[in-house]
mmCIF file of C-alpha atoms and ligand atoms in Angstrom:
data_model
loop_
_atom_site.group_PDB
_atom_site.id
_atom_site.type_symbol
_atom_site.label_atom_id
_atom_site.label_comp_id
_atom_site.label_asym_id
_atom_site.label_seq_id
_atom_site.Cartn_x
_atom_site.Cartn_y
_atom_site.Cartn_z
ATOM 1 C CA MET A 15 -22.166 -8.568 -4.063
ATOM 2 C CA ILE A 16 -19.804 -7.128 -6.602
ATOM 3 C CA ASN A 17 -17.913 -9.365 -9.031
ATOM 4 C CA TYR A 18 -14.329 -8.346 -9.551
ATOM 5 C CA ALA A 19 -10.916 -9.823 -10.224
ATOM 6 C CA ILE A 20 -7.493 -8.809 -8.961
ATOM 7 C CA ARG A 21 -4.698 -8.681 -11.522
ATOM 8 C CA PRO A 22 -1.386 -6.896 -12.033
ATOM 9 C CA GLU A 23 -1.545 -3.411 -13.562
ATOM 10 C CA GLN A 24 -1.311 -3.508 -17.332
ATOM 11 C CA SER A 25 -0.176 -0.904 -19.807
ATOM 12 C CA GLY A 26 -3.208 1.368 -20.400
ATOM 13 C CA ASP A 27 -4.435 1.192 -16.749
ATOM 14 C CA GLU A 28 -2.449 4.291 -15.706
ATOM 15 C CA ALA A 29 -5.153 6.951 -16.130
ATOM 16 C CA ALA A 30 -7.851 4.805 -14.517
ATOM 17 C CA ILE A 31 -5.567 4.106 -11.534
ATOM 18 C CA HIS A 32 -4.786 7.841 -11.190
ATOM 19 C CA ASP A 33 -8.469 8.685 -11.184
ATOM 20 C CA LEU A 34 -9.370 5.936 -8.759
ATOM 21 C CA VAL A 35 -6.646 6.923 -6.285
ATOM 22 C CA ARG A 36 -7.772 10.552 -6.493
ATOM 23 C CA ARG A 37 -11.368 9.634 -5.792
ATOM 24 C CA ALA A 38 -10.475 7.295 -2.933
ATOM 25 C CA PHE A 39 -8.333 9.846 -1.083
ATOM 26 C CA GLU A 40 -10.318 12.984 -1.856
ATOM 27 C CA PRO A 41 -12.672 12.653 1.151
ATOM 28 C CA MET A 42 -9.911 11.630 3.589
ATOM 29 C CA TRP A 43 -9.036 14.287 6.185
ATOM 30 C CA PHE A 44 -5.392 13.251 6.286
ATOM 31 C CA SER A 45 -4.879 13.440 2.525
ATOM 32 C CA ASP A 46 -3.037 16.359 0.882
ATOM 33 C CA GLY A 47 -4.184 15.147 -2.545
ATOM 34 C CA SER A 48 -0.765 13.890 -3.504
ATOM 35 C CA GLU A 49 -1.535 10.152 -3.687
ATOM 36 C CA PRO A 50 -2.429 9.875 -7.409
ATOM 37 C CA ASP A 51 0.738 11.735 -8.390
ATOM 38 C CA LEU A 52 2.686 9.562 -5.982
ATOM 39 C CA VAL A 53 1.621 6.457 -7.866
ATOM 40 C CA ASP A 54 2.612 8.071 -11.199
ATOM 41 C CA ALA A 55 5.969 9.188 -9.777
ATOM 42 C CA LEU A 56 6.717 5.717 -8.382
ATOM 43 C CA ARG A 57 5.921 4.183 -11.763
ATOM 44 C CA ALA A 58 8.018 6.767 -13.649
ATOM 45 C CA ALA A 59 10.971 6.067 -11.348
ATOM 46 C CA GLY A 60 10.684 2.316 -11.847
ATOM 47 C CA ASP A 61 9.793 1.969 -8.165
ATOM 48 C CA LEU A 62 6.306 0.549 -8.532
ATOM 49 C CA ALA A 63 7.576 -2.953 -7.793
ATOM 50 C CA LEU A 64 4.082 -4.400 -7.600
ATOM 51 C CA SER A 65 0.852 -2.712 -8.712
ATOM 52 C CA LEU A 66 -2.365 -4.660 -8.486
ATOM 53 C CA VAL A 67 -5.800 -3.531 -9.604
ATOM 54 C CA ALA A 68 -9.263 -4.778 -8.735
ATOM 55 C CA VAL A 69 -11.343 -4.709 -11.914
ATOM 56 C CA THR A 70 -14.995 -5.405 -12.635
ATOM 57 C CA ALA A 71 -16.129 -7.732 -15.412
ATOM 58 C CA GLN A 72 -16.613 -4.607 -17.572
ATOM 59 C CA GLY A 73 -12.987 -3.648 -16.959
ATOM 60 C CA GLY A 74 -13.575 -0.736 -14.580
ATOM 61 C CA VAL A 75 -10.773 -0.192 -12.076
ATOM 62 C CA ILE A 76 -12.356 -0.148 -8.615
ATOM 63 C CA GLY A 77 -9.335 -0.783 -6.414
ATOM 64 C CA HIS A 78 -5.553 -0.486 -6.425
ATOM 65 C CA ILE A 79 -2.540 -1.295 -4.264
ATOM 66 C CA GLY A 80 1.087 -0.457 -4.828
ATOM 67 C CA PHE A 81 4.361 -1.673 -3.343
ATOM 68 C CA SER A 82 7.692 0.095 -3.649
ATOM 69 C CA PRO A 83 11.195 -0.739 -2.430
ATOM 70 C CA VAL A 84 12.591 0.818 0.745
ATOM 71 C CA THR A 85 15.998 0.918 2.344
ATOM 72 C CA ILE A 86 16.797 0.083 5.925
ATOM 73 C CA ASP A 87 19.813 1.962 7.256
ATOM 74 C CA GLN A 88 20.425 2.997 3.657
ATOM 75 C CA ARG A 89 20.709 -0.577 2.414
ATOM 76 C CA GLU A 90 18.439 -2.299 -0.076
ATOM 77 C CA CYS A 91 17.299 -5.365 1.748
ATOM 78 C CA GLY A 92 14.284 -6.826 0.039
ATOM 79 C CA TRP A 93 11.786 -4.752 1.999
ATOM 80 C CA PHE A 94 8.859 -2.842 0.507
ATOM 81 C CA GLN A 95 6.384 -0.165 1.463
ATOM 82 C CA MET A 96 2.723 -0.958 0.848
ATOM 83 C CA ALA A 97 1.157 2.298 -0.356
ATOM 84 C CA PRO A 98 -1.187 3.617 -1.372
ATOM 85 C CA VAL A 99 -4.239 1.350 -1.020
ATOM 86 C CA SER A 100 -7.382 2.686 -2.698
ATOM 87 C CA VAL A 101 -10.935 1.555 -3.186
ATOM 88 C CA LEU A 102 -13.637 3.543 -4.944
ATOM 89 C CA PRO A 103 -15.596 5.372 -2.181
ATOM 90 C CA GLU A 104 -18.976 3.865 -3.108
ATOM 91 C CA LEU A 105 -17.518 0.339 -2.998
ATOM 92 C CA GLN A 106 -15.610 0.617 0.277
ATOM 93 C CA LEU A 107 -16.327 -1.707 3.237
ATOM 94 C CA LYS A 108 -17.092 -4.634 0.955
ATOM 95 C CA GLY A 109 -13.807 -6.485 1.420
ATOM 96 C CA ILE A 110 -12.085 -5.211 -1.733
ATOM 97 C CA GLY A 111 -9.306 -3.450 0.178
ATOM 98 C CA SER A 112 -8.711 -6.546 2.315
ATOM 99 C CA ALA A 113 -8.591 -8.729 -0.804
ATOM 100 C CA LEU A 114 -6.018 -6.377 -2.441
ATOM 101 C CA ILE A 115 -3.863 -6.358 0.685
ATOM 102 C CA ALA A 116 -3.961 -10.128 1.047
ATOM 103 C CA ALA A 117 -3.189 -10.631 -2.645
ATOM 104 C CA GLY A 118 -0.410 -8.058 -2.523
ATOM 105 C CA ILE A 119 1.273 -9.576 0.489
ATOM 106 C CA ALA A 120 1.020 -13.074 -0.993
ATOM 107 C CA ALA A 121 2.551 -11.836 -4.251
ATOM 108 C CA MET A 122 5.404 -10.078 -2.463
ATOM 109 C CA ARG A 123 6.171 -13.296 -0.574
ATOM 110 C CA ARG A 124 6.128 -15.243 -3.829
ATOM 111 C CA VAL A 125 8.714 -12.953 -5.438
ATOM 112 C CA GLY A 126 11.006 -13.329 -2.442
ATOM 113 C CA ALA A 127 10.406 -10.079 -0.599
ATOM 114 C CA ARG A 128 11.704 -10.212 2.983
ATOM 115 C CA GLY A 129 9.161 -7.898 4.508
ATOM 116 C CA VAL A 130 6.592 -5.137 4.048
ATOM 117 C CA ALA A 131 5.922 -1.923 5.927
ATOM 118 C CA VAL A 132 2.850 0.292 6.007
ATOM 119 C CA VAL A 133 1.756 3.623 7.430
ATOM 120 C CA GLY A 134 -1.901 3.779 8.276
ATOM 121 C CA ASN A 135 -4.592 2.998 10.808
ATOM 122 C CA PRO A 136 -3.090 0.214 12.979
ATOM 123 C CA ALA A 137 -6.567 -1.133 13.832
ATOM 124 C CA TYR A 138 -6.990 -1.942 10.148
ATOM 125 C CA TYR A 139 -3.524 -3.089 9.164
ATOM 126 C CA GLU A 140 -2.863 -5.250 12.224
ATOM 127 C CA ARG A 141 -5.546 -7.569 10.817
ATOM 128 C CA PHE A 142 -3.168 -8.510 8.053
ATOM 129 C CA GLY A 143 -0.195 -9.348 10.255
ATOM 130 C CA PHE A 144 1.388 -5.898 10.474
ATOM 131 C CA ARG A 145 2.798 -5.042 13.899
ATOM 132 C CA THR A 146 5.417 -2.908 15.540
ATOM 133 C CA ILE A 147 8.886 -4.383 15.171
ATOM 134 C CA PRO A 148 11.171 -3.200 17.968
ATOM 135 C CA GLY A 149 14.092 -1.291 16.539
ATOM 136 C CA LEU A 150 12.543 -0.735 13.105
ATOM 137 C CA SER A 151 11.336 2.837 12.594
ATOM 138 C CA PRO A 152 10.410 5.147 9.757
ATOM 139 C CA LEU A 153 12.611 8.094 8.906
ATOM 140 C CA ALA A 154 9.870 10.634 9.612
ATOM 141 C CA ASP A 155 8.850 10.964 13.266
ATOM 142 C CA HIS A 156 5.277 11.903 12.304
ATOM 143 C CA ASP A 157 4.781 8.484 10.690
ATOM 144 C CA ALA A 158 5.979 6.596 13.774
ATOM 145 C CA GLN A 159 2.684 6.033 15.536
ATOM 146 C CA TYR A 160 1.063 4.749 12.330
ATOM 147 C CA PHE A 161 4.039 2.655 11.223
ATOM 148 C CA ARG A 162 3.667 -1.116 11.186
ATOM 149 C CA ALA A 163 5.617 -3.882 9.461
ATOM 150 C CA GLN A 164 5.700 -7.606 8.878
ATOM 151 C CA ASP A 165 8.803 -9.638 8.165
ATOM 152 C CA PHE A 166 8.732 -12.801 6.121
ATOM 153 C CA ASP A 167 12.029 -14.029 7.606
ATOM 154 C CA ALA A 168 12.802 -15.533 10.954
ATOM 155 C CA ALA A 169 14.903 -12.545 11.962
ATOM 156 C CA PRO A 170 13.197 -9.132 11.763
ATOM 157 C CA PRO A 171 15.441 -6.258 10.772
ATOM 158 C CA SER A 172 16.223 -3.173 12.794
ATOM 159 C CA GLY A 173 17.182 0.273 11.610
ATOM 160 C CA VAL A 174 15.684 3.300 9.972
ATOM 161 C CA LEU A 175 13.358 2.552 7.092
ATOM 162 C CA ARG A 176 13.350 5.055 4.238
ATOM 163 C CA TYR A 177 10.663 5.101 1.543
ATOM 164 C CA ALA A 178 11.357 5.414 -2.190
ATOM 165 C CA PRO A 179 12.344 8.966 -3.302
ATOM 166 C CA ALA A 180 8.910 9.625 -4.810
ATOM 167 C CA PHE A 181 7.507 9.840 -1.284
ATOM 168 C CA GLY A 182 9.559 13.007 -0.854
HETATM 169 C C1 COA B 28 -8.667 1.848 3.363
HETATM 170 C C2 COA B 28 -9.397 1.148 2.196
HETATM 171 C C3 COA B 28 -8.389 0.777 1.123
HETATM 172 C C4 COA B 28 -10.018 -0.146 2.770
HETATM 173 O O1 COA B 28 -10.663 -0.794 1.728
HETATM 174 P P1 COA B 28 -12.150 -1.355 1.921
HETATM 175 O O2 COA B 28 -12.471 -2.178 0.762
HETATM 176 O O3 COA B 28 -13.056 -0.207 2.220
HETATM 177 O O4 COA B 28 -11.975 -2.196 3.296
HETATM 178 P P2 COA B 28 -12.516 -3.655 3.592
HETATM 179 O O5 COA B 28 -13.942 -3.734 3.175
HETATM 180 O O6 COA B 28 -11.609 -4.681 3.031
HETATM 181 O O7 COA B 28 -12.388 -3.722 5.148
HETATM 182 C C5 COA B 28 -13.428 -3.200 5.882
HETATM 183 C C6 COA B 28 -13.095 -3.295 7.335
HETATM 184 O O8 COA B 28 -11.930 -2.537 7.619
HETATM 185 C C7 COA B 28 -12.248 -1.385 8.378
HETATM 186 N N1 COA B 28 -11.534 -0.276 7.773
HETATM 187 C C8 COA B 28 -11.465 0.050 6.471
HETATM 188 N N2 COA B 28 -10.685 1.134 6.333
HETATM 189 C C9 COA B 28 -10.237 1.453 7.550
HETATM 190 C C10 COA B 28 -9.385 2.447 8.055
HETATM 191 N N3 COA B 28 -8.808 3.349 7.286
HETATM 192 N N4 COA B 28 -9.151 2.468 9.370
HETATM 193 C C11 COA B 28 -9.721 1.562 10.170
HETATM 194 N N5 COA B 28 -10.530 0.610 9.781
HETATM 195 C C12 COA B 28 -10.759 0.550 8.475
HETATM 196 C C13 COA B 28 -13.740 -1.177 8.254
HETATM 197 O O9 COA B 28 -14.257 -0.547 9.383
HETATM 198 C C14 COA B 28 -14.227 -2.605 8.132
HETATM 199 O O10 COA B 28 -14.275 -3.233 9.401
HETATM 200 P P3 COA B 28 -15.227 -4.513 9.667
HETATM 201 O O11 COA B 28 -14.696 -5.617 8.801
HETATM 202 O O12 COA B 28 -15.047 -4.773 11.109
HETATM 203 O O13 COA B 28 -16.596 -4.088 9.285
HETATM 204 C C15 COA B 28 -10.498 2.019 1.608
HETATM 205 O O14 COA B 28 -11.438 2.306 2.607
HETATM 206 C C16 COA B 28 -9.999 3.322 0.976
HETATM 207 O O15 COA B 28 -9.716 3.375 -0.200
HETATM 208 N N6 COA B 28 -9.956 4.407 1.755
HETATM 209 C C17 COA B 28 -9.535 5.687 1.269
HETATM 210 C C18 COA B 28 -8.076 5.741 0.971
HETATM 211 C C19 COA B 28 -7.273 5.324 2.236
HETATM 212 O O16 COA B 28 -7.514 5.815 3.317
HETATM 213 N N7 COA B 28 -6.311 4.413 2.011
HETATM 214 C C20 COA B 28 -5.476 3.935 3.093
HETATM 215 C C21 COA B 28 -4.460 4.970 3.500
HETATM 216 S S1 COA B 28 -3.469 4.433 4.826
#
């Protein structure tokens, strides 16, 4: 078992996060290698609304999750995109990603977010309460089949969800 803690990103973590995200996505067939730069661009734009790291007792960054604001039908509405999620390849499948996702969702609820969307393997993300919401769709058609969301309100929104500009 690995001992680690989850905490918000601090000043000085940036390079370690960049390196971790690079290493996590490098082996993935669907990755174009843009994920580490995406995190940097979100941060630079002030759009990294929540950035959590998993760190070992020695301070090594072994996991990361980021959340950024989205619009629905071009309105800011308290919704966020959960991306990217990264765990060091040699430490994957040990529950670190799940712990980051759970901590991230709990933190977003605490700060009053109204919902979170994700693009990824539905078999994985549906474990955390993500589902299809009728009438809520991503801007890009190619994301549609991997797009899931969870609303924290009684009334789920509908419309076209657009990610932060750093996503391109
Ligand atoms: C996806 C990722 C963050 C998950 O973190 P993790 O710590 O490895 O995952 P956990 O240990 O919490 O969860 C493991 C479980 O989820 C499943 N799982 C993990 N990643 C999965 C994926 N991408 N698709 C489907 N299932 C996945 C595992 O099969 C395992 O299932 P089990 O509990 O039935 O054995 C991590 O694997 C990673 O960094 N991958 C590379 C980057 C990436 O693909 N990020 C997500 C982009 S959408």
